[in-house]
Every structure is written in structure tokens, then in C-alpha cells.
CSV table of C-alpha atoms in Angstrom, one decimal:
chain,number,residue,atom,x,y,z
A,15,UNK,CA,128.1,101.7,72.9
A,16,UNK,CA,125.1,102.1,75.6
A,17,UNK,CA,127.2,101.3,78.5
A,18,UNK,CA,125.6,98.1,79.4
A,19,UNK,CA,127.9,95.4,78.1
A,20,UNK,CA,127.0,91.8,77.3
A,21,UNK,CA,129.2,89.2,76.5
A,22,UNK,CA,129.6,86.9,74.4
A,23,UNK,CA,127.6,88.5,71.7
A,24,UNK,CA,127.1,85.2,69.7
A,25,UNK,CA,126.7,81.8,71.1
A,26,UNK,CA,126.3,78.6,69.5
A,27,UNK,CA,126.0,75.6,71.8
A,28,UNK,CA,124.9,72.1,71.1
A,29,UNK,CA,121.4,70.6,72.5
A,30,UNK,CA,121.8,69.5,76.2
A,31,UNK,CA,125.0,71.8,77.1
A,32,UNK,CA,125.2,74.6,79.8
A,33,UNK,CA,125.7,78.3,78.7
A,34,UNK,CA,126.2,81.3,80.8
A,35,UNK,CA,125.7,84.7,79.8
A,36,UNK,CA,127.3,87.9,81.5
A,37,UNK,CA,125.9,91.6,81.8
A,38,UNK,CA,128.0,94.5,82.9
A,39,UNK,CA,125.9,97.3,83.6
A,40,UNK,CA,126.5,100.9,84.4
A,41,UNK,CA,127.9,101.2,87.5
A,42,UNK,CA,125.2,103.5,89.4
A,43,UNK,CA,122.3,101.6,87.8
A,44,UNK,CA,121.0,99.4,90.6
A,45,UNK,CA,118.0,97.8,89.0
A,46,UNK,CA,118.9,95.1,86.4
A,47,UNK,CA,116.6,93.2,84.1
A,48,UNK,CA,117.1,90.3,81.7
A,49,UNK,CA,114.8,89.8,78.5
A,50,UNK,CA,114.8,87.1,76.1
A,51,UNK,CA,113.7,88.1,72.6
A,52,UNK,CA,112.6,85.4,69.3
A,53,UNK,CA,112.3,86.3,65.8
A,54,UNK,CA,109.7,88.9,65.1
A,55,UNK,CA,108.5,89.2,68.7
A,56,UNK,CA,109.4,92.3,71.5
A,57,UNK,CA,111.7,91.5,74.3
A,58,UNK,CA,109.9,89.1,77.2
A,59,UNK,CA,110.6,89.7,80.6
A,60,UNK,CA,112.7,87.0,82.3
A,61,UNK,CA,113.8,88.2,85.7
A,62,UNK,CA,114.8,91.6,87.6
A,63,UNK,CA,117.2,92.3,90.5
A,64,UNK,CA,117.5,95.3,92.8
A,65,UNK,CA,121.2,95.5,93.7
A,66,UNK,CA,122.1,91.6,94.4
A,67,UNK,CA,118.2,90.8,95.3
A,68,UNK,CA,116.6,88.8,92.8
A,69,UNK,CA,113.0,90.5,93.4
A,70,UNK,CA,110.9,89.4,90.3
A,71,UNK,CA,110.9,86.3,88.2
A,72,UNK,CA,108.7,85.6,85.0
A,73,UNK,CA,107.2,82.2,84.6
A,74,UNK,CA,108.9,82.1,81.4
A,75,UNK,CA,112.3,81.0,83.8
A,76,UNK,CA,112.3,77.7,84.0
A,77,UNK,CA,114.1,75.6,86.5
A,78,UNK,CA,116.6,75.5,83.9
A,79,UNK,CA,117.4,79.0,83.9
A,80,UNK,CA,119.3,80.5,86.8
A,81,UNK,CA,120.4,84.3,87.3
A,82,UNK,CA,122.9,86.0,89.6
A,83,UNK,CA,124.1,89.1,90.6
A,84,UNK,CA,126.8,88.9,93.5
A,85,UNK,CA,127.9,92.0,95.1
A,86,UNK,CA,124.9,94.2,93.2
A,87,UNK,CA,127.2,94.5,90.0
A,88,UNK,CA,127.8,92.3,87.3
A,89,UNK,CA,125.0,89.7,86.5
A,90,UNK,CA,125.2,86.2,85.0
A,91,UNK,CA,122.4,84.2,83.3
A,92,UNK,CA,123.0,80.5,83.1
A,93,UNK,CA,120.8,77.9,81.0
A,94,UNK,CA,121.2,74.3,81.9
A,95,UNK,CA,120.6,71.3,79.3
A,96,UNK,CA,119.8,73.9,76.4
A,97,UNK,CA,117.0,73.1,74.1
A,98,UNK,CA,116.5,74.3,70.8
A,99,UNK,CA,113.7,76.3,71.9
A,100,UNK,CA,116.2,78.7,73.7
A,101,UNK,CA,117.5,79.8,70.6
A,102,UNK,CA,117.0,83.4,71.2
A,103,UNK,CA,118.3,87.0,71.7
A,104,UNK,CA,119.0,87.3,75.6
A,105,UNK,CA,118.7,91.1,76.5
A,106,UNK,CA,120.1,93.0,79.7
A,107,UNK,CA,119.0,96.1,80.6
A,108,UNK,CA,119.8,98.4,83.6
A,109,UNK,CA,117.2,101.2,84.8
A,110,UNK,CA,118.0,104.6,87.0
A,111,UNK,CA,115.3,107.1,87.1
A,112,UNK,CA,112.9,106.4,84.0
A,113,UNK,CA,114.0,104.6,81.2
A,114,UNK,CA,116.0,101.3,80.4
A,115,UNK,CA,119.4,101.1,78.8
A,116,UNK,CA,119.7,97.8,77.1
A,117,UNK,CA,122.6,95.9,75.7
A,118,UNK,CA,123.1,94.8,72.8
A,119,UNK,CA,122.3,91.3,73.4
A,120,UNK,CA,123.8,88.0,73.4
A,121,UNK,CA,122.3,85.7,70.5
A,122,UNK,CA,122.2,82.2,71.8
A,123,UNK,CA,121.5,79.2,68.7
A,124,UNK,CA,121.2,75.9,70.1
A,125,UNK,CA,121.9,73.3,67.3
B,23,UNK,CA,100.0,91.4,77.7
B,24,UNK,CA,101.2,94.7,76.2
B,25,UNK,CA,98.3,97.4,76.9
B,26,UNK,CA,98.7,99.0,73.8
B,27,UNK,CA,98.2,98.5,70.1
B,28,UNK,CA,100.2,99.6,67.1
B,29,UNK,CA,100.4,99.0,63.6
B,30,UNK,CA,102.6,96.0,62.4
B,31,UNK,CA,104.5,98.3,59.6
B,32,UNK,CA,104.8,101.6,58.1
B,33,UNK,CA,106.7,103.0,55.2
B,34,UNK,CA,108.2,106.4,55.0
B,35,UNK,CA,110.1,108.5,52.6
B,36,UNK,CA,113.5,109.7,53.5
B,37,UNK,CA,113.0,113.4,55.0
B,38,UNK,CA,109.5,113.5,55.6
B,39,UNK,CA,108.0,112.9,58.9
B,40,UNK,CA,107.0,109.8,60.3
B,41,UNK,CA,104.0,109.4,62.5
B,42,UNK,CA,103.9,106.2,64.5
B,43,UNK,CA,100.3,105.8,66.2
B,44,UNK,CA,99.5,104.0,69.5
B,45,UNK,CA,96.3,103.1,71.0
B,46,UNK,CA,96.2,102.8,75.0
B,47,UNK,CA,92.6,103.1,75.4
B,48,UNK,CA,92.9,101.2,79.0
B,49,UNK,CA,95.7,103.7,80.3
B,50,UNK,CA,95.2,104.7,83.7
B,51,UNK,CA,95.7,108.3,85.3
B,52,UNK,CA,99.3,107.5,86.7
B,53,UNK,CA,100.7,105.7,83.5
B,54,UNK,CA,102.9,107.2,81.4
B,55,UNK,CA,103.6,106.2,77.5
B,56,UNK,CA,107.0,105.5,76.7
B,57,UNK,CA,108.3,104.6,73.2
B,58,UNK,CA,111.8,102.6,72.6
B,59,UNK,CA,112.8,101.4,69.2
B,60,UNK,CA,115.3,98.6,68.1
B,61,UNK,CA,117.3,99.1,65.4
B,62,UNK,CA,118.1,95.5,63.6
B,63,UNK,CA,120.8,93.3,66.0
B,64,UNK,CA,120.6,95.6,68.4
B,65,UNK,CA,118.8,96.2,71.8
B,66,UNK,CA,115.9,98.5,72.2
B,67,UNK,CA,117.1,102.4,72.7
B,68,UNK,CA,114.7,104.7,74.7
B,69,UNK,CA,113.5,107.4,72.8
B,70,UNK,CA,110.9,109.6,74.7
B,71,UNK,CA,107.9,109.5,77.2
B,72,UNK,CA,105.2,111.4,78.5
B,73,UNK,CA,102.0,111.7,80.7
B,74,UNK,CA,99.7,114.2,79.5
B,75,UNK,CA,101.3,117.1,77.9
B,76,UNK,CA,103.3,116.8,74.5
B,77,UNK,CA,107.2,115.9,74.6
B,78,UNK,CA,109.8,116.8,72.6
B,79,UNK,CA,113.6,116.0,72.7
B,80,UNK,CA,116.1,115.7,70.1
B,81,UNK,CA,115.0,112.6,69.0
B,82,UNK,CA,111.3,112.9,68.5
B,83,UNK,CA,108.1,114.5,69.7
B,84,UNK,CA,105.3,112.8,71.5
B,85,UNK,CA,102.0,113.8,71.1
B,86,UNK,CA,99.3,112.6,73.6
B,87,UNK,CA,95.4,113.1,73.0
B,88,UNK,CA,93.7,114.8,75.8
B,89,UNK,CA,91.8,111.5,76.6
B,90,UNK,CA,95.3,109.8,76.6
B,91,UNK,CA,93.7,106.9,75.0
B,92,UNK,CA,96.1,107.1,72.3
B,93,UNK,CA,99.3,108.9,71.0
B,94,UNK,CA,101.6,109.4,68.2
B,95,UNK,CA,105.4,109.6,68.2
B,96,UNK,CA,106.6,112.0,65.2
B,97,UNK,CA,110.1,111.8,63.9
B,98,UNK,CA,110.3,114.9,61.9
B,99,UNK,CA,112.7,114.1,59.3
B,100,UNK,CA,113.3,110.8,58.7
B,101,UNK,CA,116.4,109.2,57.7
B,102,UNK,CA,117.4,105.6,56.5
B,103,UNK,CA,119.0,105.2,60.0
B,104,UNK,CA,115.6,105.5,61.7
B,105,UNK,CA,114.4,101.9,59.8
B,106,UNK,CA,113.7,99.9,63.3
B,107,UNK,CA,110.6,98.3,65.2
B,108,UNK,CA,108.9,100.9,67.5
B,109,UNK,CA,107.5,100.0,70.7
B,110,UNK,CA,104.5,102.0,72.5
B,111,UNK,CA,104.5,101.0,76.2
B,112,UNK,CA,102.7,102.1,79.1
B,113,UNK,CA,104.1,102.0,82.6
B,114,UNK,CA,103.0,103.5,85.7
B,115,UNK,CA,104.4,106.3,87.5
B,116,UNK,CA,105.8,104.1,90.2
B,117,UNK,CA,106.6,100.9,88.7
B,118,UNK,CA,110.3,101.6,88.7
B,119,UNK,CA,111.5,97.9,89.2
B,120,UNK,CA,108.7,96.7,87.2
B,121,UNK,CA,109.1,95.0,84.0
B,122,UNK,CA,108.4,96.8,80.8
B,123,UNK,CA,105.9,94.7,78.8
B,124,UNK,CA,106.7,94.7,75.2
B,125,UNK,CA,104.4,94.3,72.5
B,126,UNK,CA,105.3,93.5,68.8
B,127,UNK,CA,105.8,97.1,67.9
B,128,UNK,CA,105.7,98.8,64.4
B,129,UNK,CA,108.7,98.2,61.9
B,130,UNK,CA,109.1,101.5,60.5
B,131,UNK,CA,111.0,101.4,57.1
B,132,UNK,CA,112.3,104.6,55.6
B,133,UNK,CA,113.3,104.6,52.1
B,134,UNK,CA,115.2,106.9,49.8
């Protein structure tokens, strides 16, 4: 257990459905990141929060994706109208001083 | 894009030292070298980081060349549990709040 919790661990959804993932960070870590990882690739940056403010978004974050971090605590990542290409591991990480702490990720399979 | 180059794979015998190289020829003066590893089905795990001097912690040692254009992560006594993908990343000292950029890393296979 890294201290960063992600829920669910696995999600299978039909193409076109909406899905939402949750990340509960280490409480004193005010910087939170979302990454996506496909098979055989390193994690790819999606978006970054400083407390509740979303400060950076990757061009990978299409308009079907939205992320929130209300009150600077937990964060959610929603994907609308899922496509097969969205199948991936979605990782949440928090940062304090140096180094990220990652959660174990949510594996999404779109069928 | 990642600013580092790593071999795609390496093998190591259990109990031997694993030396994982990384090239970062365009590294800037204020950029640190970070190493993370990712064990199958888990998120990446921080290992170590350094700027100029060699660093050691309970997990590994980091050797950075004098010109800082390359580095080596050393696992002194590799075990089967060290089988993972190892990522070498460069990041500026003042870049807290900026994304770590991962490449494809090196897949280390430790065998008995």
C-alpha cells in the first residue's frame, strides 16, 4: 500500500458508456497527477492539480475526459462515451518535495 | 518526449549486481536524474535521484558521470522481486508541479 488509493482496480465497460475513476491521495500531498499507460509503454501524463486547481492538461486529454479535485482532496477522472482506444491503466500520483507516489492504478477495458 | 535513452531489456542473475545504464546527453545544469521502477500490475515506485554526486539509499546506488551525460543505477544484490521496468527520467530542480516524462524504460529480468 503506497498511501495513494485508486478505485476501482479494474473496470470493464461497453463502448459508449461513461466511466469514473477515483483517487484518494496522501493527505498532505497537494500536488496530484493523472497518467495513462498502455501495454508496453511508459506512463503518459494527462493532467495535474495543485490543491483544487487544475493547472495543466495534456493534449491527450480529449474533450471526452474530465478531471476534478473538489476541495483539494480526492480526485475523479471521468471518461464519457468510451472508445476501445481508451483501454489502458489509469494511474494517479501525488507529489511532496521530491518524487511521486503512485497508486496501483485502475485498469480499464472497453469492449 | 523523454530526454533519456535506455536499453530496452537486461538480464541479471539473482544475487549479482544489476547495472542499468541511462544516457541523458542533453541534460541541463539544474536537472536531476530520477529513477523509478514498475513491477507488473503496480504503479511506478520511486527509487533514487541525484544531481551531480553519487547517491545511495537502501534500495540502490546512483552513479552519475562527471559530465552528467549518463548515469547508472546499481542494484547491488538483485533478487527475483527486482524484476521490473526501470525508468530513468530527468527533471529540473524547480519543476515541482510539472509532469514526469516517462520513456519506455529498461525491462530487467532477474533469474535464479
